[in-house]
PDB file of C-alpha atoms and ligand atoms in Angstrom:
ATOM      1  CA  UNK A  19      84.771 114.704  83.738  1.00 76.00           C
ATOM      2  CA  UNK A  20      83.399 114.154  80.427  1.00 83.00           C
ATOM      3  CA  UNK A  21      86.889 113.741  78.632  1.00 91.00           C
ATOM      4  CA  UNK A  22      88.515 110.476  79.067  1.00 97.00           C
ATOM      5  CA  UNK A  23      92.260 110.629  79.240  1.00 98.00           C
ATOM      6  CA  UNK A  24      94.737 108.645  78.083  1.00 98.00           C
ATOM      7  CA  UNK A  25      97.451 109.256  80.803  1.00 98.00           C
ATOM      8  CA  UNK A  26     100.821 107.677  80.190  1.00 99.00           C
ATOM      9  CA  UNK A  27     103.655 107.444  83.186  1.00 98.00           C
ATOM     10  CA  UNK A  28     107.620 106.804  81.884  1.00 98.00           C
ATOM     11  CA  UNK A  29     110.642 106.742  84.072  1.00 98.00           C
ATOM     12  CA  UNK A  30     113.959 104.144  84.641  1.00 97.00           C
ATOM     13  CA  UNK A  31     113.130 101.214  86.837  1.00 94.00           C
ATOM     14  CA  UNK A  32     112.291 101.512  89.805  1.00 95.00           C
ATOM     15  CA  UNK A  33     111.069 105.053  89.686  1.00 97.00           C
ATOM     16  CA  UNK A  34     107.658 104.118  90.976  1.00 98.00           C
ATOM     17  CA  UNK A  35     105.532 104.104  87.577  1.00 98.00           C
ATOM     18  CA  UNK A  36     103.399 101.149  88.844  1.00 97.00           C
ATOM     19  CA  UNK A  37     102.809 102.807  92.701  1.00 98.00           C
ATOM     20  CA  UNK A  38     101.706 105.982  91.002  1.00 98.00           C
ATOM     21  CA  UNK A  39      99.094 104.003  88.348  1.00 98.00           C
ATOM     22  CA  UNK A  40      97.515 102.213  90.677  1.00 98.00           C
ATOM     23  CA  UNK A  41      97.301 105.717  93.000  1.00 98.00           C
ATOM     24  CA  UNK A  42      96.199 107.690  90.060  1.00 98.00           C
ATOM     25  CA  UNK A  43      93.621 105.143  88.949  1.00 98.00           C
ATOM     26  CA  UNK A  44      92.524 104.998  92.447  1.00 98.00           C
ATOM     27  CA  UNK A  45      92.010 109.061  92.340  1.00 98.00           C
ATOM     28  CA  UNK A  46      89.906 108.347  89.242  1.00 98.00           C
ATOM     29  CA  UNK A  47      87.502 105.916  91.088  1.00 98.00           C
ATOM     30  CA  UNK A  48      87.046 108.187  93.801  1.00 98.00           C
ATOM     31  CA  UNK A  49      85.605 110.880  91.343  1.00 96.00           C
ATOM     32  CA  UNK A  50      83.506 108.329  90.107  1.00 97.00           C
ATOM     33  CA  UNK A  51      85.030 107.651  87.042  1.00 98.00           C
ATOM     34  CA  UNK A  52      85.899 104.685  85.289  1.00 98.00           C
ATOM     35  CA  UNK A  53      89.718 104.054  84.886  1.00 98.00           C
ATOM     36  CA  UNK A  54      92.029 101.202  84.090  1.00 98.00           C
ATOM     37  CA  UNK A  55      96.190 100.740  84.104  1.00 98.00           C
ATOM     38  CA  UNK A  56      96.693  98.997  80.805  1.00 98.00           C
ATOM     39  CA  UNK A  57     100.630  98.650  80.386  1.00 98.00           C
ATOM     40  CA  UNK A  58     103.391  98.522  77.723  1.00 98.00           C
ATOM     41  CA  UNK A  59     104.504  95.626  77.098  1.00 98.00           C
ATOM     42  CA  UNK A  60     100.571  94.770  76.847  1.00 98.00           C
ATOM     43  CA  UNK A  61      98.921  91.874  78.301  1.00 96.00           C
ATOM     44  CA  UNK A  62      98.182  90.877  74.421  1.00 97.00           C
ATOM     45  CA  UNK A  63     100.165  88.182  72.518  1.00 96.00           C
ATOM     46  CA  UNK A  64     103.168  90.138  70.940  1.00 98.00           C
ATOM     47  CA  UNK A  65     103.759  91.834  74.996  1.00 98.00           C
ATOM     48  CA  UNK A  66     104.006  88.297  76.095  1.00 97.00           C
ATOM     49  CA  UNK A  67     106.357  87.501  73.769  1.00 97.00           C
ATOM     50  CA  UNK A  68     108.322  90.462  74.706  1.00 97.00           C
ATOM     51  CA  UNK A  69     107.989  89.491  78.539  1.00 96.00           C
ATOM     52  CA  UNK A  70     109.618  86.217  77.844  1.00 95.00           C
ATOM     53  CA  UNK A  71     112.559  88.128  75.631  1.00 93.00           C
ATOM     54  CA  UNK A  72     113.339  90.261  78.313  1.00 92.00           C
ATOM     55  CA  UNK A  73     113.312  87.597  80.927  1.00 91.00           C
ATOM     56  CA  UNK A  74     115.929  85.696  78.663  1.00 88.00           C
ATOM     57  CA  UNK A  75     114.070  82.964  78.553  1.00 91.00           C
ATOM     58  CA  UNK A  76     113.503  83.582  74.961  1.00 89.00           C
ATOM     59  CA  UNK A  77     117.259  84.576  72.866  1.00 87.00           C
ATOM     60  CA  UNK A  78     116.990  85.873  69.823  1.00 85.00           C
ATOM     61  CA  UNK A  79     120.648  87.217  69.092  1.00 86.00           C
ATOM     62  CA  UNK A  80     123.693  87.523  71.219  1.00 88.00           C
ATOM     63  CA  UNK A  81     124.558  90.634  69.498  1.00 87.00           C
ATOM     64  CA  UNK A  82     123.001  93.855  71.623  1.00 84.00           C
ATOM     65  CA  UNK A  83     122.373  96.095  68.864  1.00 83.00           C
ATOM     66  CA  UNK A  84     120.244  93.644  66.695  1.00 89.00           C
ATOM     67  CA  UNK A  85     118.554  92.566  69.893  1.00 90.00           C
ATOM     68  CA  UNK A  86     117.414  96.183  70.471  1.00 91.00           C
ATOM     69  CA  UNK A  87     116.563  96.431  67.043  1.00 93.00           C
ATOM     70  CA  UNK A  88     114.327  93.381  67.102  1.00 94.00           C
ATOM     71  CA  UNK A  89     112.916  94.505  70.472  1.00 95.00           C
ATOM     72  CA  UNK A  90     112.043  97.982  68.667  1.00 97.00           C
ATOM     73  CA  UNK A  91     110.180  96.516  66.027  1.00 97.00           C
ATOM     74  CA  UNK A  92     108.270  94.097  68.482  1.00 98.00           C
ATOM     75  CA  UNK A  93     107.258  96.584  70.877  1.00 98.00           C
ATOM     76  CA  UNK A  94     105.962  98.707  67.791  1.00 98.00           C
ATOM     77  CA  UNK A  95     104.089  95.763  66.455  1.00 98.00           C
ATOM     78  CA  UNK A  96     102.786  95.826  70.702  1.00 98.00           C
ATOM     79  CA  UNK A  97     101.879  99.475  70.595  1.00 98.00           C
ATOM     80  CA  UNK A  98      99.655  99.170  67.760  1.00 98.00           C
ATOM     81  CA  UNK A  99      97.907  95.894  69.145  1.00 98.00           C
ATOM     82  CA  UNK A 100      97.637  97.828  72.604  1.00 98.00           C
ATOM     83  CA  UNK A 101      95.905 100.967  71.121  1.00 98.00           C
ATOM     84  CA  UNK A 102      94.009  99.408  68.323  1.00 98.00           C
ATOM     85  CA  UNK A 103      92.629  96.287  68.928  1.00 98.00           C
ATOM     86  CA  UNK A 104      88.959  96.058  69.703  1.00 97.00           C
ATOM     87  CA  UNK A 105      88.874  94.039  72.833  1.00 97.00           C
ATOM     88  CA  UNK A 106      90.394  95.590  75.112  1.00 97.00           C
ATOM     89  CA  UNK A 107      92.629  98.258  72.957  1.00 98.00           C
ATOM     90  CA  UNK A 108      93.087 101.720  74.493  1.00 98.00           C
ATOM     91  CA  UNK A 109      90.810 103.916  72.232  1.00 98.00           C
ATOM     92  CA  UNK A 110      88.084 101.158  72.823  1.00 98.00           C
ATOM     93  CA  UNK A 111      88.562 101.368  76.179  1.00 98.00           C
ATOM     94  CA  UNK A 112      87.869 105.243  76.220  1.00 98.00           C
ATOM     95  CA  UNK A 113      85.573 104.990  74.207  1.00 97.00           C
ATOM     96  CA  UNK A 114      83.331 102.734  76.573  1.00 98.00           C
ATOM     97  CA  UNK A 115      84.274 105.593  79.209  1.00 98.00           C
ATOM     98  CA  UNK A 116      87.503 104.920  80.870  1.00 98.00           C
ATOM     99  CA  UNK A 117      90.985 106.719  81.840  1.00 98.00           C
ATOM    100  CA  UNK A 118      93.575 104.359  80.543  1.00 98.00           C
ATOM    101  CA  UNK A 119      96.597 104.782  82.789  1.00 98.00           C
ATOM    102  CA  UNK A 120      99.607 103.387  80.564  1.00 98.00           C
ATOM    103  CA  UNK A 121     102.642 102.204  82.536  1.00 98.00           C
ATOM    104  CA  UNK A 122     105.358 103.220  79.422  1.00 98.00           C
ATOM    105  CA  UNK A 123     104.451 103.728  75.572  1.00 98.00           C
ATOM    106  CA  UNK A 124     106.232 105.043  72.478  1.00 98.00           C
ATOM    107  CA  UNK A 125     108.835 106.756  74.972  1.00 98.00           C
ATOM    108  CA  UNK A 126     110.360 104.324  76.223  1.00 98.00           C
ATOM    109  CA  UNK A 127     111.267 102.763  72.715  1.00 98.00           C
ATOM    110  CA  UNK A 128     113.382 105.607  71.813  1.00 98.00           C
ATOM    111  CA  UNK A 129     114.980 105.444  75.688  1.00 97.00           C
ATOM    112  CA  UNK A 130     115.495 101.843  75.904  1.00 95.00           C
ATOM    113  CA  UNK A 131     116.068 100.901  72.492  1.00 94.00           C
ATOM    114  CA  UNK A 132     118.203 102.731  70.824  1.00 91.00           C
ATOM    115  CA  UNK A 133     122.228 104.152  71.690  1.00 89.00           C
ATOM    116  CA  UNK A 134     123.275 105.982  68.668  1.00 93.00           C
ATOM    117  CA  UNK A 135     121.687 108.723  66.971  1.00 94.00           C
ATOM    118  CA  UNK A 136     121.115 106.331  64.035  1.00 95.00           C
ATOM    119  CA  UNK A 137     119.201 104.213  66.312  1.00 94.00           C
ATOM    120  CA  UNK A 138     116.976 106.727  67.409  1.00 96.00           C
ATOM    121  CA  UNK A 139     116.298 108.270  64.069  1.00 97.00           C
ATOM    122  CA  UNK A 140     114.931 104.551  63.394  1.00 97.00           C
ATOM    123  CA  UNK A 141     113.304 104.315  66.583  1.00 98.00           C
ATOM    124  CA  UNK A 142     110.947 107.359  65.679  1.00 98.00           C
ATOM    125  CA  UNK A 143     110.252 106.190  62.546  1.00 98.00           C
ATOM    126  CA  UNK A 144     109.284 103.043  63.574  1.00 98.00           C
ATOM    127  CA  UNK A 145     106.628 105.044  66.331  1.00 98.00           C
ATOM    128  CA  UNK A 146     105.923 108.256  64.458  1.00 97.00           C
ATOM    129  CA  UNK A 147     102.473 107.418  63.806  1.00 98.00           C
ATOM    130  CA  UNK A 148     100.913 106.360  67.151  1.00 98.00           C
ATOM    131  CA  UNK A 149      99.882 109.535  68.843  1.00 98.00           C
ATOM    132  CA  UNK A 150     100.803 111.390  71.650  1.00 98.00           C
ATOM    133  CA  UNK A 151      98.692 110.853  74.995  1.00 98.00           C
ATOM    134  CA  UNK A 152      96.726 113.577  76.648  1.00 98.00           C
ATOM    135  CA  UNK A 153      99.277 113.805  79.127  1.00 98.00           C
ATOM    136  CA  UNK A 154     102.705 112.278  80.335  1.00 98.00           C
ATOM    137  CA  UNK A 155     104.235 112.278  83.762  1.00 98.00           C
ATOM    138  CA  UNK A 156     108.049 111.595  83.398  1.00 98.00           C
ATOM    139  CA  UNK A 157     109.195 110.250  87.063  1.00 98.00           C
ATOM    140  CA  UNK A 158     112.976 111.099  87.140  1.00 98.00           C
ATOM    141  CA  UNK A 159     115.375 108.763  89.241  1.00 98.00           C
ATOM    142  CA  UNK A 160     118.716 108.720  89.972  1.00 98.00           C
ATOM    143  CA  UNK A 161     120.642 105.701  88.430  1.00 97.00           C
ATOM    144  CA  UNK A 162     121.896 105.055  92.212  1.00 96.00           C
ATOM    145  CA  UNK A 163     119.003 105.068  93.327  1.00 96.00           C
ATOM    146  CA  UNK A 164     117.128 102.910  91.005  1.00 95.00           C
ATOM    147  CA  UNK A 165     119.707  99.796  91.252  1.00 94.00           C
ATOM    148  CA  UNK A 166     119.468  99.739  94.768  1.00 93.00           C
ATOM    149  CA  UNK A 167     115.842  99.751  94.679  1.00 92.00           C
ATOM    150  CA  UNK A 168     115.670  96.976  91.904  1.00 89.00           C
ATOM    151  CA  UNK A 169     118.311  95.018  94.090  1.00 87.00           C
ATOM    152  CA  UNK A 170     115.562  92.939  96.314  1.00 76.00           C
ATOM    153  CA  UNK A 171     113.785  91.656  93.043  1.00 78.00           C
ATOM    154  CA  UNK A 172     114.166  87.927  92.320  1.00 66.00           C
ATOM    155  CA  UNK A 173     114.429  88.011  88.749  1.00 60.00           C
ATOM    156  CA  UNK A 174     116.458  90.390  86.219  1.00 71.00           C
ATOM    157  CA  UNK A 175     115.464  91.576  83.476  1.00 78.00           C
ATOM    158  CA  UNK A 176     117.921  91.964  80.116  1.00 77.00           C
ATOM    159  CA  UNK A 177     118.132  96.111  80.379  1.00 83.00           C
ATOM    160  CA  UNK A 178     118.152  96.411  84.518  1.00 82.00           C
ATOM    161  CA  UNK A 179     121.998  97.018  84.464  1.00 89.00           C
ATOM    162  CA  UNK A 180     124.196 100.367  85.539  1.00 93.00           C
ATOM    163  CA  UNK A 181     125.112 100.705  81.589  1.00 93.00           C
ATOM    164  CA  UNK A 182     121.940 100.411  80.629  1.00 93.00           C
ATOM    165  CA  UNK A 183     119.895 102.457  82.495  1.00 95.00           C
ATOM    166  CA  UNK A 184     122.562 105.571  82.512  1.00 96.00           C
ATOM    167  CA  UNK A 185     122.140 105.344  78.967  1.00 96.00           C
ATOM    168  CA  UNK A 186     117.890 105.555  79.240  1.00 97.00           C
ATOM    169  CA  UNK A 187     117.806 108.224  81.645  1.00 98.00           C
ATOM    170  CA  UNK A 188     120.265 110.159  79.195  1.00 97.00           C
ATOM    171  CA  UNK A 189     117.555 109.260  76.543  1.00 97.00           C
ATOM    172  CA  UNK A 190     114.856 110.160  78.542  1.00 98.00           C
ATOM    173  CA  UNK A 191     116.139 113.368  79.340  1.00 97.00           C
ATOM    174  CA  UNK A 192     116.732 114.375  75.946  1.00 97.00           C
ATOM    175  CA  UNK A 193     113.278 112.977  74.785  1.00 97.00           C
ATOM    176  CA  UNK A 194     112.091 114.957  77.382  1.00 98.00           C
ATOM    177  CA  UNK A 195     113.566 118.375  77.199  1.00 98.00           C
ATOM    178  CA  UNK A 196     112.339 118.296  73.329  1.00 96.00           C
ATOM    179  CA  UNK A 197     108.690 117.119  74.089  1.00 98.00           C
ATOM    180  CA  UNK A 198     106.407 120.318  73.143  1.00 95.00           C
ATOM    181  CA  UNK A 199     103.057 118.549  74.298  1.00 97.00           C
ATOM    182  CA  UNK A 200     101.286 118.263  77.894  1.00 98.00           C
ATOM    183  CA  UNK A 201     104.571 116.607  80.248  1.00 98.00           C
ATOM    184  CA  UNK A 202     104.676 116.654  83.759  1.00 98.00           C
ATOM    185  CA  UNK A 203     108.391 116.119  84.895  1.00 98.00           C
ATOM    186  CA  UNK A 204     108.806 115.100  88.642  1.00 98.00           C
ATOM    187  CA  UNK A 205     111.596 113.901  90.980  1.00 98.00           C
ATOM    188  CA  UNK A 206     111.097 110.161  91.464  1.00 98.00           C
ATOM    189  CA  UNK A 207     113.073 110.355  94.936  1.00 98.00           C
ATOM    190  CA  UNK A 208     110.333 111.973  96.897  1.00 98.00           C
ATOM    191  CA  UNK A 209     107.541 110.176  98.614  1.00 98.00           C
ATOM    192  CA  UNK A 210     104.680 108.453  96.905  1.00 98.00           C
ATOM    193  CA  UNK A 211     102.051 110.603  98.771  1.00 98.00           C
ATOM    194  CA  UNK A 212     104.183 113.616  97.102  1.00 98.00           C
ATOM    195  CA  UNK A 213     104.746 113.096  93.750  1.00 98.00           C
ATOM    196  CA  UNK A 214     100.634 111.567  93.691  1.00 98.00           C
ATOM    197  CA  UNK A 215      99.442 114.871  95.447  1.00 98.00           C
ATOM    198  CA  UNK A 216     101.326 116.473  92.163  1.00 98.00           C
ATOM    199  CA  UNK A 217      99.766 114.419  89.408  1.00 98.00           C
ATOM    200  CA  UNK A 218      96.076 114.650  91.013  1.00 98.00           C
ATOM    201  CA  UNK A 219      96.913 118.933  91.015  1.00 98.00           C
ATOM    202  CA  UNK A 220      97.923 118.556  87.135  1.00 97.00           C
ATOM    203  CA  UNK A 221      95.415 116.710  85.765  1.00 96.00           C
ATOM    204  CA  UNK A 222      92.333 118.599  87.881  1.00 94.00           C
ATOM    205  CA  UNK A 223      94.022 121.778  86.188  1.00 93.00           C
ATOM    206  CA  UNK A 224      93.315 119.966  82.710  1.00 90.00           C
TER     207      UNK A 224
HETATM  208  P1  TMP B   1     108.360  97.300  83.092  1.00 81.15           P
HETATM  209  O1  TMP B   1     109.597  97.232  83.929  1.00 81.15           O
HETATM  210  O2  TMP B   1     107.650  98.612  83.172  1.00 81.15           O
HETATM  211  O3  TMP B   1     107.453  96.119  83.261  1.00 81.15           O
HETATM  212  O4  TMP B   1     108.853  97.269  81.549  1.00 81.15           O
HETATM  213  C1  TMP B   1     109.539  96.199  81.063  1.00 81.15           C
HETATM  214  C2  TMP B   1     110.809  96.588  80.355  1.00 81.15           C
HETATM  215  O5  TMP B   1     110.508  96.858  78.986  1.00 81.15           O
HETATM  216  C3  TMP B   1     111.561  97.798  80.882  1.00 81.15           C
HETATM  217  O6  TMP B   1     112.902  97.405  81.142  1.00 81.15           O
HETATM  218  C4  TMP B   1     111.550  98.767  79.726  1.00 81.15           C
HETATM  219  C5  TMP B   1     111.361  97.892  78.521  1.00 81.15           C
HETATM  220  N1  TMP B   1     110.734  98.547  77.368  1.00 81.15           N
HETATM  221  C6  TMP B   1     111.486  98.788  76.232  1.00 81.15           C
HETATM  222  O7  TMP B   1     112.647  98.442  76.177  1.00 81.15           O
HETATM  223  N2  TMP B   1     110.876  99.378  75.158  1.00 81.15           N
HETATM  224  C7  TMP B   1     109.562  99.744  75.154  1.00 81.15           C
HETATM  225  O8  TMP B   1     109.054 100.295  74.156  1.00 81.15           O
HETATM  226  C8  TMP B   1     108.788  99.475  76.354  1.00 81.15           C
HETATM  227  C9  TMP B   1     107.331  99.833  76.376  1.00 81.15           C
HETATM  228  C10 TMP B   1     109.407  98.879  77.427  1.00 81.15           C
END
């Protein structure tokens, strides 16, 4: 393949972004390429901030809509270190020959950080400059079915509640529905071996 791709998955928790990067990535080796997973929030300084924010062990405000406002700037202020910087940004990265695989990106800001339409109007300002990837697979799961499989986890994170996420997959689906670049939508509840054998058709047709 001589185009590298910058492939990003998005879907509620639980919907089996991770299982499908590390499948897809694995696809990628097997054709010989190079390909890494390289997720939002980043591995970088600002994503570890935002790691510790959403593991409460960090508080900024009580109050939920300033909290999703200050986690909307500081996952913007993440993007733009994740794509950009020239370690081990994502545009270096393809340019030394790899697939990046991105485990959520600008999408997710406007599903998990924002509730009214004011919100998301600020939301897309904040991202409207990063640009779109090559291709993104939106892995659609049931609210149901994501709490029970986010039950066995040891540690909860600040959005993984019923409220929450019935309010992102709302989100999502409108994000989705007015997306006019390359979007493959899939149903999160089938097997892994399914929904992989579906990506892996996709992207050999691009
Ligand atoms: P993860 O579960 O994929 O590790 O993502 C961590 C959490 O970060 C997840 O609950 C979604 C949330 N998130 C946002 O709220 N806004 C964003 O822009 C991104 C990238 C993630």
């Amino acid at each position: 393949m001589n185009k590298k791709f910058f492939v990003v998955l998005e879907g509620i928790d639980g919907s089996g972004t991770s299982t499908q990067s590390e499948l897809l990535k694995k696809y990628f080796l097997s054709e010989g390429e190079k390909a890494v997973i390289s997720p939002e929030p980043s591995s970088g300084i600002i994503g570890n901030l935002i790691r510790q924010a959403l593991k409460k062990r960090i508080l900024f405000t009580e109050n939920t809509d300033l909290f999703d406002e200050q986690m909307a700037y500081l996952f913007a202020s993440d993007r733009h270190d994740h794509l950009y910087n020239d370690t081990d940004g994502v545009f270096k990265l393809m340019k030394d020959g790899f697939h990046v695989i991105s485990t959520r990106y600008y999408f997710s800001s406007l599903a998990y950080n924002c509730h009214t339409p004011e919100q998301f109007d600020f939301v897309s300002k904040l991202n409207h400059k990063f640009p779109n990837p090559d291709l993104v697979i939106y892995l659609d799961l049931p609210v149901e079915i994501s709490l029970a499989r986010i039950q066995g986890r040891s540690l909860k994170e600040v959005y993984e509640t019923k409220h929450k996420l019935t309010k992102v997959r709302e989100n999502y689906q409108k994000i989705f529905s007015q997306y006019s670049d390359k979007l493959l939508i899939l149903d999160a509840t089938k097997s892994k071996e399914t929904i992989h054998n579906k990506i892996r058709e996709f992207i050999e047709k691009l």
